[in-house]
PDB file of C-alpha atoms and ligand atoms in Angstrom:
ATOM      1  CA  MET L   1     -82.981  71.637 203.005  1.00  0.00           C
ATOM      2  CA  SER L   2     -79.402  71.113 202.939  1.00  0.00           C
ATOM      3  CA  LYS L   3     -77.116  72.764 205.586  1.00  0.00           C
ATOM      4  CA  ASN L   4     -74.621  73.466 202.690  1.00  0.00           C
ATOM      5  CA  LYS L   5     -74.091  77.120 202.262  1.00  0.00           C
ATOM      6  CA  LEU L   6     -75.157  77.953 198.351  1.00  0.00           C
ATOM      7  CA  ILE L   7     -72.925  79.435 195.690  1.00  0.00           C
ATOM      8  CA  VAL L   8     -74.274  80.714 192.471  1.00  0.00           C
ATOM      9  CA  GLY L   9     -72.007  82.141 189.702  1.00  0.00           C
ATOM     10  CA  ASN L  10     -74.683  84.453 187.466  1.00  0.00           C
ATOM     11  CA  TRP L  11     -72.146  84.973 184.155  1.00  0.00           C
ATOM     12  CA  LYS L  12     -74.942  86.951 182.566  1.00  0.00           C
ATOM     13  CA  MET L  13     -74.203  87.490 178.810  1.00  0.00           C
ATOM     14  CA  ASN L  14     -70.512  86.270 179.219  1.00  0.00           C
ATOM     15  CA  PRO L  15     -68.182  85.135 177.532  1.00  0.00           C
ATOM     16  CA  VAL L  16     -69.177  86.002 173.488  1.00  0.00           C
ATOM     17  CA  TYR L  17     -67.165  83.156 172.707  1.00  0.00           C
ATOM     18  CA  PRO L  18     -68.080  79.708 173.359  1.00  0.00           C
ATOM     19  CA  LYS L  19     -64.022  78.196 173.788  1.00  0.00           C
ATOM     20  CA  GLU L  20     -64.083  81.210 176.070  1.00  0.00           C
ATOM     21  CA  ALA L  21     -66.975  79.692 178.233  1.00  0.00           C
ATOM     22  CA  ASN L  22     -65.799  76.041 178.117  1.00  0.00           C
ATOM     23  CA  ASN L  23     -62.514  77.491 179.198  1.00  0.00           C
ATOM     24  CA  LEU L  24     -63.913  79.108 182.392  1.00  0.00           C
ATOM     25  CA  PHE L  25     -66.241  76.263 183.063  1.00  0.00           C
ATOM     26  CA  GLU L  26     -62.871  73.587 182.608  1.00  0.00           C
ATOM     27  CA  LYS L  27     -61.342  75.794 185.543  1.00  0.00           C
ATOM     28  CA  ILE L  28     -63.967  75.967 187.702  1.00  0.00           C
ATOM     29  CA  LYS L  29     -64.743  72.210 187.135  1.00  0.00           C
ATOM     30  CA  ARG L  30     -61.214  71.450 188.347  1.00  0.00           C
ATOM     31  CA  ALA L  31     -61.371  73.988 191.149  1.00  0.00           C
ATOM     32  CA  SER L  32     -64.008  71.771 192.676  1.00  0.00           C
ATOM     33  CA  LYS L  33     -61.870  68.447 193.569  1.00  0.00           C
ATOM     34  CA  LYS L  34     -61.432  71.046 196.919  1.00  0.00           C
ATOM     35  CA  PHE L  35     -65.195  71.940 197.211  1.00  0.00           C
ATOM     36  CA  LYS L  36     -66.344  70.649 200.131  1.00  0.00           C
ATOM     37  CA  ASN L  37     -69.892  71.005 202.040  1.00  0.00           C
ATOM     38  CA  ILE L  38     -70.878  73.576 199.740  1.00  0.00           C
ATOM     39  CA  ASP L  39     -73.605  73.911 196.574  1.00  0.00           C
ATOM     40  CA  VAL L  40     -72.014  75.450 193.575  1.00  0.00           C
ATOM     41  CA  VAL L  41     -74.591  76.505 191.204  1.00  0.00           C
ATOM     42  CA  VAL L  42     -73.126  78.059 187.384  1.00  0.00           C
ATOM     43  CA  CYS L  43     -75.584  79.516 185.403  1.00  0.00           C
ATOM     44  CA  PRO L  44     -74.426  80.168 182.056  1.00  0.00           C
ATOM     45  CA  PRO L  45     -76.000  81.499 179.202  1.00  0.00           C
ATOM     46  CA  SER L  46     -78.603  78.961 178.262  1.00  0.00           C
ATOM     47  CA  ILE L  47     -76.448  78.127 174.898  1.00  0.00           C
ATOM     48  CA  TYR L  48     -73.702  76.717 176.678  1.00  0.00           C
ATOM     49  CA  LEU L  49     -75.516  74.632 179.109  1.00  0.00           C
ATOM     50  CA  GLU L  50     -76.016  71.550 176.861  1.00  0.00           C
ATOM     51  CA  ASN L  51     -72.610  70.990 176.577  1.00  0.00           C
ATOM     52  CA  PHE L  52     -71.390  71.823 179.828  1.00  0.00           C
ATOM     53  CA  SER L  53     -73.911  69.534 181.255  1.00  0.00           C
ATOM     54  CA  LYS L  54     -72.288  66.670 178.902  1.00  0.00           C
ATOM     55  CA  LYS L  55     -69.085  67.622 180.084  1.00  0.00           C
ATOM     56  CA  LEU L  56     -70.484  67.422 184.131  1.00  0.00           C
ATOM     57  CA  LYS L  57     -69.079  64.535 185.307  1.00  0.00           C
ATOM     58  CA  THR L  58     -69.060  65.894 189.052  1.00  0.00           C
ATOM     59  CA  LYS L  59     -71.713  66.334 191.133  1.00  0.00           C
ATOM     60  CA  LYS L  60     -70.337  69.300 193.027  1.00  0.00           C
ATOM     61  CA  ILE L  61     -71.289  71.580 189.947  1.00  0.00           C
ATOM     62  CA  ASN L  62     -75.010  72.150 189.314  1.00  0.00           C
ATOM     63  CA  LEU L  63     -75.994  74.084 186.733  1.00  0.00           C
ATOM     64  CA  GLY L  64     -78.862  76.622 186.127  1.00  0.00           C
ATOM     65  CA  ALA L  65     -80.212  78.941 183.699  1.00  0.00           C
ATOM     66  CA  GLN L  66     -80.765  83.071 184.015  1.00  0.00           C
ATOM     67  CA  ASP L  67     -84.536  82.860 182.997  1.00  0.00           C
ATOM     68  CA  LEU L  68     -87.365  80.982 181.894  1.00  0.00           C
ATOM     69  CA  PHE L  69     -90.737  81.351 180.240  1.00  0.00           C
ATOM     70  CA  TRP L  70     -93.815  79.699 181.674  1.00  0.00           C
ATOM     71  CA  GLU L  71     -95.141  77.857 179.144  1.00  0.00           C
ATOM     72  CA  GLN L  72     -94.074  74.648 178.196  1.00  0.00           C
ATOM     73  CA  SER L  73     -93.704  74.915 174.474  1.00  0.00           C
ATOM     74  CA  GLY L  74     -96.051  76.462 171.380  1.00  0.00           C
ATOM     75  CA  SER L  75     -95.696  79.509 169.585  1.00  0.00           C
ATOM     76  CA  HIS L  76     -93.357  81.619 171.674  1.00  0.00           C
ATOM     77  CA  THR L  77     -90.753  83.301 169.622  1.00  0.00           C
ATOM     78  CA  GLY L  78     -87.365  83.642 171.354  1.00  0.00           C
ATOM     79  CA  TYR L  79     -88.043  82.316 174.964  1.00  0.00           C
ATOM     80  CA  LEU L  80     -87.040  79.169 176.373  1.00  0.00           C
ATOM     81  CA  SER L  81     -89.285  76.985 178.680  1.00  0.00           C
ATOM     82  CA  GLY L  82     -88.449  75.515 181.558  1.00  0.00           C
ATOM     83  CA  SER L  83     -89.079  71.912 180.216  1.00  0.00           C
ATOM     84  CA  GLN L  84     -86.640  72.483 177.459  1.00  0.00           C
ATOM     85  CA  LEU L  85     -83.930  74.368 179.979  1.00  0.00           C
ATOM     86  CA  LYS L  86     -84.080  71.522 182.321  1.00  0.00           C
ATOM     87  CA  ASN L  87     -83.540  68.959 179.035  1.00  0.00           C
ATOM     88  CA  VAL L  88     -80.221  70.706 178.640  1.00  0.00           C
ATOM     89  CA  GLY L  89     -79.099  69.947 182.571  1.00  0.00           C
ATOM     90  CA  ALA L  90     -80.831  73.247 184.116  1.00  0.00           C
ATOM     91  CA  LYS L  91     -81.306  72.171 188.026  1.00  0.00           C
ATOM     92  CA  TYR L  92     -81.822  75.839 189.233  1.00  0.00           C
ATOM     93  CA  VAL L  93     -83.194  78.964 187.477  1.00  0.00           C
ATOM     94  CA  ILE L  94     -82.688  82.664 188.577  1.00  0.00           C
ATOM     95  CA  ILE L  95     -86.003  84.755 188.526  1.00  0.00           C
ATOM     96  CA  GLY L  96     -86.763  88.364 188.990  1.00  0.00           C
ATOM     97  CA  HIS L  97     -82.851  89.248 188.204  1.00  0.00           C
ATOM     98  CA  SER L  98     -83.012  93.109 188.929  1.00  0.00           C
ATOM     99  CA  GLU L  99     -81.460  93.662 185.247  1.00  0.00           C
ATOM    100  CA  ARG L 100     -84.785  92.049 183.730  1.00  0.00           C
ATOM    101  CA  ARG L 101     -87.179  94.066 186.195  1.00  0.00           C
ATOM    102  CA  GLU L 102     -85.573  97.205 184.988  1.00  0.00           C
ATOM    103  CA  ASN L 103     -86.685  95.785 181.238  1.00  0.00           C
ATOM    104  CA  GLY L 104     -90.050  95.763 182.333  1.00  0.00           C
ATOM    105  CA  GLU L 105     -90.205  91.985 183.946  1.00  0.00           C
ATOM    106  CA  THR L 106     -93.568  92.299 186.142  1.00  0.00           C
ATOM    107  CA  ASP L 107     -94.132  90.888 189.847  1.00  0.00           C
ATOM    108  CA  LEU L 108     -96.827  88.801 188.004  1.00  0.00           C
ATOM    109  CA  GLU L 109     -94.667  87.557 185.298  1.00  0.00           C
ATOM    110  CA  ILE L 110     -92.144  86.446 188.019  1.00  0.00           C
ATOM    111  CA  ASN L 111     -94.382  84.683 189.819  1.00  0.00           C
ATOM    112  CA  LYS L 112     -95.888  82.577 186.442  1.00  0.00           C
ATOM    113  CA  LYS L 113     -92.073  81.710 186.490  1.00  0.00           C
ATOM    114  CA  VAL L 114     -91.637  80.678 189.506  1.00  0.00           C
ATOM    115  CA  LYS L 115     -94.646  78.099 189.457  1.00  0.00           C
ATOM    116  CA  ALA L 116     -93.288  76.852 186.115  1.00  0.00           C
ATOM    117  CA  SER L 117     -90.120  76.344 187.364  1.00  0.00           C
ATOM    118  CA  LEU L 118     -91.425  73.732 190.367  1.00  0.00           C
ATOM    119  CA  GLN L 119     -93.764  72.298 188.021  1.00  0.00           C
ATOM    120  CA  ASN L 120     -90.486  71.477 185.941  1.00  0.00           C
ATOM    121  CA  ILE L 121     -88.355  70.496 189.246  1.00  0.00           C
ATOM    122  CA  MET L 122     -85.843  73.651 189.112  1.00  0.00           C
ATOM    123  CA  LYS L 123     -85.414  75.342 192.297  1.00  0.00           C
ATOM    124  CA  PRO L 124     -85.958  79.105 191.730  1.00  0.00           C
ATOM    125  CA  ILE L 125     -83.569  81.539 193.065  1.00  0.00           C
ATOM    126  CA  ILE L 126     -85.811  84.502 193.208  1.00  0.00           C
ATOM    127  CA  CYS L 127     -84.436  87.988 193.463  1.00  0.00           C
ATOM    128  CA  ILE L 128     -85.463  90.905 195.375  1.00  0.00           C
ATOM    129  CA  GLY L 129     -83.947  94.342 195.991  1.00  0.00           C
ATOM    130  CA  GLU L 130     -84.850  97.627 197.021  1.00  0.00           C
ATOM    131  CA  GLY L 131     -83.286 100.371 195.217  1.00  0.00           C
ATOM    132  CA  LYS L 132     -82.599 102.889 197.329  1.00  0.00           C
ATOM    133  CA  ARG L 133     -82.874 103.070 201.562  1.00  0.00           C
ATOM    134  CA  ASP L 134     -85.014 105.065 203.107  1.00  0.00           C
ATOM    135  CA  LYS L 135     -84.912 105.983 206.761  1.00  0.00           C
ATOM    136  CA  ASP L 136     -88.351 105.394 207.854  1.00  0.00           C
ATOM    137  CA  GLY L 137     -87.916 101.589 206.407  1.00  0.00           C
ATOM    138  CA  GLU L 138     -90.267 101.921 203.517  1.00  0.00           C
ATOM    139  CA  TYR L 139     -87.647  99.542 201.444  1.00  0.00           C
ATOM    140  CA  LEU L 140     -88.780  96.484 204.079  1.00  0.00           C
ATOM    141  CA  ASN L 141     -92.379  96.854 202.713  1.00  0.00           C
ATOM    142  CA  PHE L 142     -91.169  97.041 199.367  1.00  0.00           C
ATOM    143  CA  LEU L 143     -89.553  93.656 199.710  1.00  0.00           C
ATOM    144  CA  GLN L 144     -92.480  92.124 201.705  1.00  0.00           C
ATOM    145  CA  ASP L 145     -94.390  93.234 198.427  1.00  0.00           C
ATOM    146  CA  GLN L 146     -91.862  91.589 196.155  1.00  0.00           C
ATOM    147  CA  ILE L 147     -91.844  88.338 198.055  1.00  0.00           C
ATOM    148  CA  ARG L 148     -95.834  87.919 198.413  1.00  0.00           C
ATOM    149  CA  LYS L 149     -96.060  88.407 195.059  1.00  0.00           C
ATOM    150  CA  ALA L 150     -93.397  86.025 193.599  1.00  0.00           C
ATOM    151  CA  LEU L 151     -94.828  83.272 196.159  1.00  0.00           C
ATOM    152  CA  TYR L 152     -99.051  84.075 195.603  1.00  0.00           C
ATOM    153  CA  GLN L 153    -100.299  80.900 195.306  1.00  0.00           C
ATOM    154  CA  VAL L 154     -97.027  78.675 195.391  1.00  0.00           C
ATOM    155  CA  ASN L 155     -97.579  75.860 197.847  1.00  0.00           C
ATOM    156  CA  LYS L 156     -96.083  75.431 200.991  1.00  0.00           C
ATOM    157  CA  LYS L 157     -94.714  71.915 200.066  1.00  0.00           C
ATOM    158  CA  ASP L 158     -91.960  73.771 197.825  1.00  0.00           C
ATOM    159  CA  LEU L 159     -90.621  76.643 200.118  1.00  0.00           C
ATOM    160  CA  LYS L 160     -87.523  74.009 200.730  1.00  0.00           C
ATOM    161  CA  ASP L 161     -86.509  74.145 197.032  1.00  0.00           C
ATOM    162  CA  ILE L 162     -86.854  77.938 196.879  1.00  0.00           C
ATOM    163  CA  THR L 163     -84.168  80.093 197.553  1.00  0.00           C
ATOM    164  CA  ILE L 164     -84.448  84.003 197.829  1.00  0.00           C
ATOM    165  CA  ALA L 165     -81.826  86.566 196.720  1.00  0.00           C
ATOM    166  CA  TYR L 166     -81.630  89.538 198.070  1.00  0.00           C
ATOM    167  CA  GLU L 167     -79.434  91.689 195.944  1.00  0.00           C
ATOM    168  CA  PRO L 168     -79.958  95.738 197.081  1.00  0.00           C
ATOM    169  CA  ILE L 169     -79.748  97.378 193.532  1.00  0.00           C
ATOM    170  CA  TRP L 170     -77.350  99.983 195.211  1.00  0.00           C
ATOM    171  CA  ALA L 171     -75.101  97.335 195.879  1.00  0.00           C
ATOM    172  CA  ILE L 172     -75.230  95.366 192.410  1.00  0.00           C
ATOM    173  CA  GLY L 173     -72.185  95.527 189.385  1.00  0.00           C
ATOM    174  CA  LYS L 174     -69.772  97.948 188.460  1.00  0.00           C
ATOM    175  CA  ASN L 175     -71.773 101.094 189.284  1.00  0.00           C
ATOM    176  CA  ALA L 176     -72.613  99.958 192.758  1.00  0.00           C
ATOM    177  CA  LYS L 177     -72.289 102.670 195.390  1.00  0.00           C
ATOM    178  CA  ARG L 178     -71.253 100.566 198.415  1.00  0.00           C
ATOM    179  CA  GLU L 179     -71.196  97.631 199.924  1.00  0.00           C
ATOM    180  CA  PRO L 180     -73.364  97.005 202.591  1.00  0.00           C
ATOM    181  CA  LYS L 181     -72.682  95.852 205.870  1.00  0.00           C
ATOM    182  CA  PRO L 182     -73.015  92.364 207.244  1.00  0.00           C
ATOM    183  CA  ASN L 183     -75.834  94.049 209.845  1.00  0.00           C
ATOM    184  CA  GLU L 184     -77.664  95.757 206.924  1.00  0.00           C
ATOM    185  CA  ILE L 185     -78.084  92.094 205.149  1.00  0.00           C
ATOM    186  CA  GLU L 186     -79.155  90.481 208.173  1.00  0.00           C
ATOM    187  CA  GLU L 187     -81.860  92.960 209.255  1.00  0.00           C
ATOM    188  CA  VAL L 188     -83.477  91.904 205.541  1.00  0.00           C
ATOM    189  CA  ARG L 189     -82.187  87.899 205.895  1.00  0.00           C
ATOM    190  CA  ILE L 190     -84.653  88.291 209.123  1.00  0.00           C
ATOM    191  CA  HIS L 191     -87.496  90.174 207.240  1.00  0.00           C
ATOM    192  CA  ILE L 192     -87.453  87.491 204.823  1.00  0.00           C
ATOM    193  CA  LEU L 193     -87.744  84.575 206.954  1.00  0.00           C
ATOM    194  CA  LYS L 194     -90.949  86.527 208.866  1.00  0.00           C
ATOM    195  CA  VAL L 195     -92.540  87.720 205.398  1.00  0.00           C
ATOM    196  CA  VAL L 196     -92.117  83.901 204.427  1.00  0.00           C
ATOM    197  CA  GLY L 197     -93.370  82.711 207.762  1.00  0.00           C
ATOM    198  CA  ASP L 198     -96.436  84.425 208.063  1.00  0.00           C
ATOM    199  CA  LEU L 199     -97.387  84.444 204.447  1.00  0.00           C
ATOM    200  CA  TYR L 200     -97.207  80.502 204.819  1.00  0.00           C
ATOM    201  CA  LYS L 201     -97.939  80.058 208.838  1.00  0.00           C
ATOM    202  CA  THR L 202     -94.845  77.943 208.716  1.00  0.00           C
ATOM    203  CA  GLY L 203     -95.018  78.393 213.144  1.00  0.00           C
ATOM    204  CA  GLY L 204     -90.827  78.280 213.401  1.00  0.00           C
ATOM    205  CA  LEU L 205     -88.315  79.301 210.349  1.00  0.00           C
ATOM    206  CA  PRO L 206     -89.391  78.584 206.912  1.00  0.00           C
ATOM    207  CA  PRO L 207     -87.473  76.298 204.964  1.00  0.00           C
ATOM    208  CA  VAL L 208     -86.339  78.474 201.937  1.00  0.00           C
ATOM    209  CA  LYS L 209     -82.755  79.270 201.705  1.00  0.00           C
ATOM    210  CA  ILE L 210     -81.739  83.065 201.365  1.00  0.00           C
ATOM    211  CA  ILE L 211     -78.325  84.021 199.694  1.00  0.00           C
ATOM    212  CA  TYR L 212     -76.891  87.456 199.317  1.00  0.00           C
ATOM    213  CA  GLY L 213     -75.862  88.925 195.873  1.00  0.00           C
ATOM    214  CA  GLY L 214     -74.418  92.435 194.982  1.00  0.00           C
ATOM    215  CA  SER L 215     -70.335  93.290 194.781  1.00  0.00           C
ATOM    216  CA  VAL L 216     -69.327  89.696 196.671  1.00  0.00           C
ATOM    217  CA  ASN L 217     -65.789  88.818 196.142  1.00  0.00           C
ATOM    218  CA  LYS L 218     -62.915  87.090 197.741  1.00  0.00           C
ATOM    219  CA  ASP L 219     -62.209  90.179 200.316  1.00  0.00           C
ATOM    220  CA  ASN L 220     -65.118  90.804 201.348  1.00  0.00           C
ATOM    221  CA  ALA L 221     -67.271  87.414 201.370  1.00  0.00           C
ATOM    222  CA  GLU L 222     -65.823  86.174 204.724  1.00  0.00           C
ATOM    223  CA  GLU L 223     -67.234  89.440 206.366  1.00  0.00           C
ATOM    224  CA  LEU L 224     -70.552  89.092 204.449  1.00  0.00           C
ATOM    225  CA  LEU L 225     -71.024  85.832 205.663  1.00  0.00           C
ATOM    226  CA  LYS L 226     -71.484  87.117 209.142  1.00  0.00           C
ATOM    227  CA  SER L 227     -74.724  87.944 207.908  1.00  0.00           C
ATOM    228  CA  GLY L 228     -75.919  84.749 208.511  1.00  0.00           C
ATOM    229  CA  VAL L 229     -76.995  83.837 204.744  1.00  0.00           C
ATOM    230  CA  ASP L 230     -77.325  80.809 203.425  1.00  0.00           C
ATOM    231  CA  GLY L 231     -74.468  81.402 200.443  1.00  0.00           C
ATOM    232  CA  PHE L 232     -73.989  84.423 197.733  1.00  0.00           C
ATOM    233  CA  LEU L 233     -75.294  85.447 194.460  1.00  0.00           C
ATOM    234  CA  ILE L 234     -71.996  86.344 192.245  1.00  0.00           C
ATOM    235  CA  GLY L 235     -71.752  87.945 189.094  1.00  0.00           C
ATOM    236  CA  ARG L 236     -68.497  89.563 188.243  1.00  0.00           C
ATOM    237  CA  ALA L 237     -66.498  87.826 190.080  1.00  0.00           C
ATOM    238  CA  SER L 238     -67.972  84.379 188.876  1.00  0.00           C
ATOM    239  CA  LEU L 239     -66.044  85.348 185.376  1.00  0.00           C
ATOM    240  CA  ASP L 240     -62.847  84.448 187.001  1.00  0.00           C
ATOM    241  CA  ALA L 241     -62.347  80.928 187.929  1.00  0.00           C
ATOM    242  CA  GLY L 242     -59.587  81.479 190.515  1.00  0.00           C
ATOM    243  CA  HIS L 243     -61.617  84.183 191.997  1.00  0.00           C
ATOM    244  CA  PHE L 244     -65.125  82.677 192.410  1.00  0.00           C
ATOM    245  CA  SER L 245     -63.123  79.091 193.509  1.00  0.00           C
ATOM    246  CA  LYS L 246     -61.751  81.459 196.251  1.00  0.00           C
ATOM    247  CA  ILE L 247     -64.834  82.701 197.431  1.00  0.00           C
ATOM    248  CA  ILE L 248     -66.298  79.493 197.549  1.00  0.00           C
ATOM    249  CA  GLU L 249     -63.361  77.955 199.853  1.00  0.00           C
ATOM    250  CA  ILE L 250     -63.997  80.783 202.100  1.00  0.00           C
ATOM    251  CA  SER L 251     -67.778  79.739 202.534  1.00  0.00           C
ATOM    252  CA  GLY L 252     -67.171  76.035 202.920  1.00  0.00           C
TER     253      GLY L 252
HETATM  254  P1  LIG Z   1     -72.182  91.819 190.730  1.00  0.00           P
HETATM  255  O1  LIG Z   1     -73.646  90.845 190.415  1.00  0.00           O
HETATM  256  O2  LIG Z   1     -71.859  90.194 191.420  1.00  0.00           O
HETATM  257  O3  LIG Z   1     -71.294  91.706 189.911  1.00  0.00           O
HETATM  258  O4  LIG Z   1     -72.428  92.984 191.756  1.00  0.00           O
HETATM  259  C1  LIG Z   1     -74.831  90.467 191.405  1.00  0.00           C
HETATM  260  C2  LIG Z   1     -75.800  90.061 190.608  1.00  0.00           C
HETATM  261  O5  LIG Z   1     -75.996  90.714 189.504  1.00  0.00           O
HETATM  262  O6  LIG Z   1     -76.140  89.212 190.640  1.00  0.00           O
END
C-alpha cells in the first residue's frame, strides 16, 4: 500500500460545459508539477473521462468515476459498466456516496459495485457516514454495518486496493451543520480499522486506506489531517483548481 496521501476530487455533476471542465482540468494538470508524494484522483462526470485521459501525460493525476454498474454490458439503459469506465481511463471509482444512498442506493447494490470494480481492476473508494451522532455511540454500529455489508464476500487480498471514505452526512455540502473535530474523525478511523481487521482477522492493521470527506478546504485541511487519515475526498473545493492544489500541497 502506498504511503502517499490520497486526495480525491469529486466534481459531482459539475461543470455544465465541456469547455469549463477542460479549463479546470488543465489548471489542475499545470499545478500537478508541484505535487509530491501524493496520489491525486480527479473524478469528473464520466462524459469527460475519455477526453481527459487522452490529455493526461502526467502520472501525478489519476482519473476516477463517481459510480459504476455491476454488469459488464448488455440491456441496462443509462448505466455504465466497470469495463467501460476503465476503458476510458478511470482507475478509481467512488461507490456508495451519500447523495446516491439518499436516492435509494442500497448496501446490497454497493457491495455488487465494490466487487465489480475490483473485477475490473479499478480501485473502489467506498463512502460511509452516519446522518447524525448520538451520545450512546449507536453511529459506530451503523458504520460497522455499512462497512460489513459493503465488503461482504470481498477477498482479503483486495483490501490493499480499497479506500474507505468516512463522510459524515452532517458535515457534507453547503448545508453542513458543522465541521468535525480531528478527534471525532480519529475515533472513526480507528473504528474502521478495527471493524475491517476483525472481519478479515488480519491480526495487525488491515491495509485499507481511510480518507475523510465533508467540507474539507484549504483552511481546515491541516487541522483535519491531525486525525491521522490517509487523505481526503473533496467536493466543492475540488472545483477550484487553486483551492484544490493548495489542499494537495498541505497534505503532501
Ligand atoms: P464537500 O463534499 O467537500 O462539498 O462537503 C464532500 C463530498 O460530498 O464528497
